[in-house]
mmCIF file of C-alpha atoms in Angstrom:
data_model
loop_
_atom_site.group_PDB
_atom_site.id
_atom_site.type_symbol
_atom_site.label_atom_id
_atom_site.label_comp_id
_atom_site.label_asym_id
_atom_site.label_seq_id
_atom_site.Cartn_x
_atom_site.Cartn_y
_atom_site.Cartn_z
ATOM 1 C CA UNK T 499 6.497 -14.456 -44.613
ATOM 2 C CA UNK T 500 3.978 -12.623 -43.417
ATOM 3 C CA UNK T 501 5.842 -8.899 -42.125
ATOM 4 C CA UNK T 502 3.777 -9.053 -38.500
ATOM 5 C CA UNK T 503 5.622 -12.437 -38.187
ATOM 6 C CA UNK T 504 9.452 -10.668 -38.157
ATOM 7 C CA UNK T 505 11.833 -9.859 -35.618
ATOM 8 C CA UNK T 506 14.704 -8.678 -35.482
ATOM 9 C CA UNK T 507 16.277 -11.229 -33.658
ATOM 10 C CA UNK T 508 15.822 -13.843 -36.311
ATOM 11 C CA UNK T 509 14.986 -11.934 -39.469
ATOM 12 C CA UNK T 510 17.016 -8.000 -38.635
ATOM 13 C CA UNK T 511 13.247 -6.248 -38.670
ATOM 14 C CA UNK T 512 9.335 -6.250 -37.336
ATOM 15 C CA UNK T 513 7.131 -4.061 -38.312
ATOM 16 C CA UNK T 514 5.117 -1.652 -35.857
ATOM 17 C CA UNK T 515 2.020 -0.544 -36.964
ATOM 18 C CA UNK T 516 -0.152 2.840 -36.037
ATOM 19 C CA UNK T 517 2.677 3.987 -33.819
ATOM 20 C CA UNK T 518 1.594 7.694 -35.227
ATOM 21 C CA UNK T 519 -1.553 9.009 -35.209
ATOM 22 C CA UNK T 520 -2.699 11.140 -38.163
ATOM 23 C CA UNK T 521 -2.680 14.070 -35.981
ATOM 24 C CA UNK T 522 0.735 12.942 -35.125
ATOM 25 C CA UNK T 523 1.436 13.222 -38.463
ATOM 26 C CA UNK T 524 0.276 16.553 -39.393
ATOM 27 C CA UNK T 525 1.652 18.407 -36.635
ATOM 28 C CA UNK T 526 5.760 16.572 -37.561
ATOM 29 C CA UNK T 527 5.028 17.200 -41.289
ATOM 30 C CA UNK T 528 3.769 20.989 -40.044
ATOM 31 C CA UNK T 529 7.309 21.021 -37.995
ATOM 32 C CA UNK T 530 9.390 18.952 -40.716
ATOM 33 C CA UNK T 531 8.590 22.038 -43.740
ATOM 34 C CA UNK T 532 11.505 23.264 -43.938
ATOM 35 C CA UNK T 533 13.609 19.964 -44.589
ATOM 36 C CA UNK T 534 11.331 18.546 -46.895
ATOM 37 C CA UNK T 535 12.766 21.576 -49.255
ATOM 38 C CA UNK T 536 16.101 20.018 -48.570
ATOM 39 C CA UNK T 537 18.412 17.490 -50.433
ATOM 40 C CA UNK T 538 17.098 13.845 -49.585
ATOM 41 C CA UNK T 539 19.300 12.276 -46.711
ATOM 42 C CA UNK T 540 20.493 15.379 -44.986
ATOM 43 C CA UNK T 541 21.047 15.772 -41.439
ATOM 44 C CA UNK T 542 18.042 16.933 -39.910
ATOM 45 C CA UNK T 543 17.912 19.832 -37.209
ATOM 46 C CA UNK T 544 14.542 19.402 -34.643
ATOM 47 C CA UNK T 545 13.054 21.518 -32.346
ATOM 48 C CA UNK T 546 12.252 20.379 -29.136
ATOM 49 C CA UNK T 547 8.937 18.905 -29.796
ATOM 50 C CA UNK T 548 10.289 16.269 -32.221
ATOM 51 C CA UNK T 549 13.424 15.869 -29.901
ATOM 52 C CA UNK T 550 10.920 15.308 -26.921
ATOM 53 C CA UNK T 551 8.959 12.704 -29.820
ATOM 54 C CA UNK T 552 12.174 10.512 -30.024
ATOM 55 C CA UNK T 553 13.677 10.037 -26.863
ATOM 56 C CA UNK T 554 12.934 6.572 -25.054
ATOM 57 C CA UNK T 555 9.734 8.178 -23.525
ATOM 58 C CA UNK T 556 8.841 9.474 -26.594
ATOM 59 C CA UNK T 557 5.660 7.383 -29.637
ATOM 60 C CA UNK T 558 8.761 7.115 -31.724
ATOM 61 C CA UNK T 559 11.700 6.123 -29.635
ATOM 62 C CA UNK T 560 10.390 4.056 -27.183
ATOM 63 C CA UNK T 561 11.046 1.673 -29.937
ATOM 64 C CA UNK T 562 14.241 1.879 -29.985
ATOM 65 C CA UNK T 563 14.048 1.726 -26.276
ATOM 66 C CA UNK T 564 12.426 -1.336 -26.155
ATOM 67 C CA UNK T 565 14.748 -3.365 -28.909
ATOM 68 C CA UNK T 566 18.117 -1.719 -27.235
ATOM 69 C CA UNK T 567 16.838 -0.545 -23.256
ATOM 70 C CA UNK T 568 16.222 2.962 -22.016
ATOM 71 C CA UNK T 569 18.942 4.256 -22.769
ATOM 72 C CA UNK T 570 18.505 3.935 -26.643
ATOM 73 C CA UNK T 571 19.198 7.388 -28.526
ATOM 74 C CA UNK T 572 18.990 9.219 -31.751
ATOM 75 C CA UNK T 573 22.220 8.896 -32.937
ATOM 76 C CA UNK T 574 21.383 10.233 -36.799
ATOM 77 C CA UNK T 575 18.431 11.939 -38.674
ATOM 78 C CA UNK T 576 17.049 12.381 -42.137
ATOM 79 C CA UNK T 577 14.357 13.003 -44.138
ATOM 80 C CA UNK T 578 14.142 10.917 -47.566
ATOM 81 C CA UNK T 579 10.987 11.836 -49.471
ATOM 82 C CA UNK T 580 10.477 10.231 -53.131
ATOM 83 C CA UNK T 581 8.598 11.620 -56.132
ATOM 84 C CA UNK T 582 8.731 11.731 -59.119
ATOM 85 C CA UNK T 583 10.285 14.702 -59.682
ATOM 86 C CA UNK T 584 13.424 13.338 -56.908
ATOM 87 C CA UNK T 585 13.365 9.587 -57.611
ATOM 88 C CA UNK T 586 16.698 7.776 -57.235
ATOM 89 C CA UNK T 587 17.918 3.944 -57.106
ATOM 90 C CA UNK T 588 18.792 2.414 -53.907
ATOM 91 C CA UNK T 589 21.215 -0.548 -54.973
ATOM 92 C CA UNK T 590 21.719 -3.299 -51.848
ATOM 93 C CA UNK T 591 24.308 -2.354 -49.385
ATOM 94 C CA UNK T 592 24.967 -2.573 -45.985
ATOM 95 C CA UNK T 593 24.648 1.600 -43.995
ATOM 96 C CA UNK T 594 28.215 0.624 -42.477
ATOM 97 C CA UNK T 595 29.224 4.654 -41.481
ATOM 98 C CA UNK T 596 27.901 6.783 -38.289
ATOM 99 C CA UNK T 597 28.250 10.274 -37.599
ATOM 100 C CA UNK T 598 30.771 11.930 -34.979
ATOM 101 C CA UNK T 599 30.786 15.342 -33.252
ATOM 102 C CA UNK T 600 35.152 15.397 -34.247
ATOM 103 C CA UNK T 601 37.511 13.361 -35.774
ATOM 104 C CA UNK T 602 39.186 11.552 -32.827
ATOM 105 C CA UNK T 603 41.711 8.542 -34.712
ATOM 106 C CA UNK T 604 40.588 5.398 -32.747
ATOM 107 C CA UNK T 605 41.775 1.633 -33.425
ATOM 108 C CA UNK T 606 39.801 -0.150 -35.720
ATOM 109 C CA UNK T 607 37.703 3.028 -36.718
ATOM 110 C CA UNK T 608 37.801 4.212 -40.210
ATOM 111 C CA UNK T 609 37.901 5.189 -43.122
ATOM 112 C CA UNK T 610 36.788 8.979 -42.813
ATOM 113 C CA UNK T 611 34.767 11.257 -44.460
ATOM 114 C CA UNK T 612 33.062 14.413 -44.423
ATOM 115 C CA UNK T 613 29.605 14.858 -45.981
ATOM 116 C CA UNK T 614 27.877 17.710 -46.073
ATOM 117 C CA UNK T 615 30.481 18.900 -43.240
ATOM 118 C CA UNK T 616 29.767 16.023 -40.919
ATOM 119 C CA UNK T 617 32.330 13.180 -40.117
ATOM 120 C CA UNK T 618 30.803 10.819 -41.008
ATOM 121 C CA UNK T 619 33.487 7.226 -40.108
ATOM 122 C CA UNK T 620 32.662 3.384 -40.444
ATOM 123 C CA UNK T 621 33.256 1.780 -36.857
ATOM 124 C CA UNK T 622 33.911 -1.771 -35.768
ATOM 125 C CA UNK T 623 30.888 -4.170 -36.394
ATOM 126 C CA UNK T 624 30.227 -4.878 -32.901
ATOM 127 C CA UNK T 625 29.337 -1.319 -32.568
ATOM 128 C CA UNK T 626 26.743 -0.958 -35.769
ATOM 129 C CA UNK T 627 24.837 -4.676 -33.724
ATOM 130 C CA UNK T 628 23.881 -2.552 -31.436
ATOM 131 C CA UNK T 629 21.995 -0.257 -32.979
ATOM 132 C CA UNK T 630 19.099 -0.328 -34.691
ATOM 133 C CA UNK T 631 17.285 1.754 -38.050
ATOM 134 C CA UNK T 632 14.210 3.361 -37.311
ATOM 135 C CA UNK T 633 12.059 4.188 -40.577
ATOM 136 C CA UNK T 634 9.142 6.399 -40.112
ATOM 137 C CA UNK T 635 6.710 6.457 -42.797
ATOM 138 C CA UNK T 636 4.763 9.532 -43.185
ATOM 139 C CA UNK T 637 2.807 8.051 -46.840
ATOM 140 C CA UNK T 638 2.132 5.173 -46.863
ATOM 141 C CA UNK T 639 4.272 2.732 -49.295
ATOM 142 C CA UNK T 640 3.415 0.102 -50.959
ATOM 143 C CA UNK T 641 4.516 -1.307 -54.617
ATOM 144 C CA UNK T 642 5.224 1.468 -56.949
ATOM 145 C CA UNK T 643 6.707 4.215 -54.527
ATOM 146 C CA UNK T 644 9.378 2.542 -53.671
ATOM 147 C CA UNK T 645 9.231 0.214 -50.490
ATOM 148 C CA UNK T 646 12.449 -0.753 -48.518
ATOM 149 C CA UNK T 647 13.122 -3.954 -49.780
ATOM 150 C CA UNK T 648 14.943 -6.248 -47.441
ATOM 151 C CA UNK T 649 17.559 -9.698 -47.211
ATOM 152 C CA UNK T 650 16.146 -11.343 -44.111
ATOM 153 C CA UNK T 651 19.337 -12.664 -41.847
ATOM 154 C CA UNK T 652 21.781 -10.880 -43.464
ATOM 155 C CA UNK T 653 21.599 -8.211 -40.371
ATOM 156 C CA UNK T 654 23.899 -11.624 -38.181
ATOM 157 C CA UNK T 655 26.681 -11.566 -40.629
ATOM 158 C CA UNK T 656 29.029 -8.375 -40.392
ATOM 159 C CA UNK T 657 30.651 -7.429 -42.476
ATOM 160 C CA UNK T 658 29.702 -7.873 -46.271
ATOM 161 C CA UNK T 659 32.529 -7.339 -48.968
ATOM 162 C CA UNK T 660 31.000 -4.933 -51.826
ATOM 163 C CA UNK T 661 31.706 -7.407 -54.369
ATOM 164 C CA UNK T 662 29.652 -10.808 -52.150
ATOM 165 C CA UNK T 663 27.037 -8.258 -51.634
ATOM 166 C CA UNK T 664 25.013 -9.738 -54.743
ATOM 167 C CA UNK T 665 25.806 -13.242 -54.072
ATOM 168 C CA UNK T 666 24.550 -13.018 -50.239
ATOM 169 C CA UNK T 667 21.517 -11.263 -50.878
ATOM 170 C CA UNK T 668 20.725 -14.621 -53.590
ATOM 171 C CA UNK T 669 21.276 -17.015 -50.115
ATOM 172 C CA UNK T 670 18.639 -14.892 -48.341
ATOM 173 C CA UNK T 671 14.950 -14.411 -48.066
ATOM 174 C CA UNK T 672 13.655 -10.755 -49.893
ATOM 175 C CA UNK T 673 10.742 -8.773 -48.091
ATOM 176 C CA UNK T 674 9.509 -5.937 -49.211
ATOM 177 C CA UNK T 675 8.570 -3.934 -46.185
ATOM 178 C CA UNK T 676 4.915 -2.106 -47.261
ATOM 179 C CA UNK T 677 3.631 0.511 -44.971
ATOM 180 C CA UNK T 678 0.441 2.835 -43.797
ATOM 181 C CA UNK T 679 1.042 6.247 -42.982
ATOM 182 C CA UNK T 680 2.493 5.924 -38.899
ATOM 183 C CA UNK T 681 3.585 2.727 -39.086
ATOM 184 C CA UNK T 682 7.389 2.227 -38.313
ATOM 185 C CA UNK T 683 9.363 -0.111 -39.653
ATOM 186 C CA UNK T 684 13.009 -1.455 -37.245
ATOM 187 C CA UNK T 685 15.727 -3.113 -38.750
ATOM 188 C CA UNK T 686 19.229 -4.230 -37.300
ATOM 189 C CA UNK T 687 21.352 -1.486 -38.867
ATOM 190 C CA UNK T 688 23.873 -3.889 -40.081
ATOM 191 C CA UNK T 689 20.787 -5.849 -42.994
ATOM 192 C CA UNK T 690 21.394 -6.087 -46.499
ATOM 193 C CA UNK T 691 18.823 -3.113 -47.992
ATOM 194 C CA UNK T 692 18.262 -1.784 -51.272
ATOM 195 C CA UNK T 693 14.954 0.236 -53.312
ATOM 196 C CA UNK T 694 14.343 0.588 -56.180
ATOM 197 C CA UNK T 695 13.141 4.183 -58.191
ATOM 198 C CA UNK T 696 8.645 5.173 -57.268
ATOM 199 C CA UNK T 697 6.789 3.973 -60.399
ATOM 200 C CA UNK T 698 3.966 6.771 -58.753
ATOM 201 C CA UNK T 699 2.943 9.662 -58.325
ATOM 202 C CA UNK T 700 2.712 9.594 -54.891
ATOM 203 C CA UNK T 701 4.854 11.148 -52.119
ATOM 204 C CA UNK T 702 7.729 8.268 -50.381
ATOM 205 C CA UNK T 703 8.485 10.546 -47.051
ATOM 206 C CA UNK T 704 10.578 8.295 -44.608
ATOM 207 C CA UNK T 705 11.946 9.733 -41.643
ATOM 208 C CA UNK T 706 14.696 7.569 -40.927
ATOM 209 C CA UNK T 707 16.308 7.427 -37.032
ATOM 210 C CA UNK T 708 19.907 5.294 -35.519
ATOM 211 C CA UNK T 709 19.492 4.436 -32.057
ATOM 212 C CA UNK T 710 22.244 3.692 -30.352
ATOM 213 C CA UNK T 711 21.911 2.988 -25.888
ATOM 214 C CA UNK T 712 26.090 2.576 -26.011
ATOM 215 C CA UNK T 713 29.081 5.717 -25.873
ATOM 216 C CA UNK T 714 31.772 5.719 -28.010
ATOM 217 C CA UNK T 715 34.823 4.607 -26.903
ATOM 218 C CA UNK T 716 38.141 7.119 -26.897
ATOM 219 C CA UNK T 717 36.340 9.750 -26.633
ATOM 220 C CA UNK T 718 34.531 10.052 -29.559
ATOM 221 C CA UNK T 719 30.903 11.503 -29.776
ATOM 222 C CA UNK T 720 28.334 10.745 -31.625
ATOM 223 C CA UNK T 721 26.650 13.364 -33.521
ATOM 224 C CA UNK T 722 23.003 13.134 -31.931
ATOM 225 C CA UNK T 723 20.294 14.878 -32.948
ATOM 226 C CA UNK T 724 20.458 18.507 -33.413
ATOM 227 C CA UNK T 725 19.458 21.198 -31.364
ATOM 228 C CA UNK T 726 17.502 24.021 -31.788
ATOM 229 C CA UNK T 727 17.412 27.086 -29.169
ATOM 230 C CA UNK T 728 14.336 26.084 -28.150
ATOM 231 C CA UNK T 729 16.191 22.891 -26.506
ATOM 232 C CA UNK T 730 19.046 23.398 -23.981
ATOM 233 C CA UNK T 731 20.855 19.805 -24.525
ATOM 234 C CA UNK T 732 20.950 17.717 -27.110
ATOM 235 C CA UNK T 733 19.652 14.028 -27.205
#
């Protein structure tokens, strides 16, 4: 199946081409410069110009708003910079946790964990089912520099037990998510996915954003996209 034929409801993945221009990418990389020196996957601190880009009225956030409605907002942002020097394999799995401001014991939420000082919790699948994950490609990505690989339709299965992931993956069509710089891949957050190590000298920089349009129950609060002194309120 061709990338342009995919959609979120049926397949759990959709490609949005040329969302960012070369100028947009250069500006974004300039603002993310310090983060590129840190360990991949760390939560980002974002300035006002970047958070505006991610809001529902921005170039990137508008995709989430199209998929989730106008209340969509970024609830977590991480940056991955895969190179030959910083290279890793991602086995088949589901993203099963969310980042929150503080622990507040809530029915059906758990287990809890703390990573890099940030509280994470596994929510009910109903929470994940109402989220989307956007991967903003800041470099071109082909078979050589570790594209994301997804099991189409697996987002409709609920939580897949770890010992069933391999068999479940084999029962679904597999799609390799190539991209040009400036493209955005959107995924249903629970989709089964993996990624190989890069075999290229080219970088593979991806800004990954989780979006939700819903509040959490029992006073739990999304961690959100961190603010700096240049922006008074968090997204």
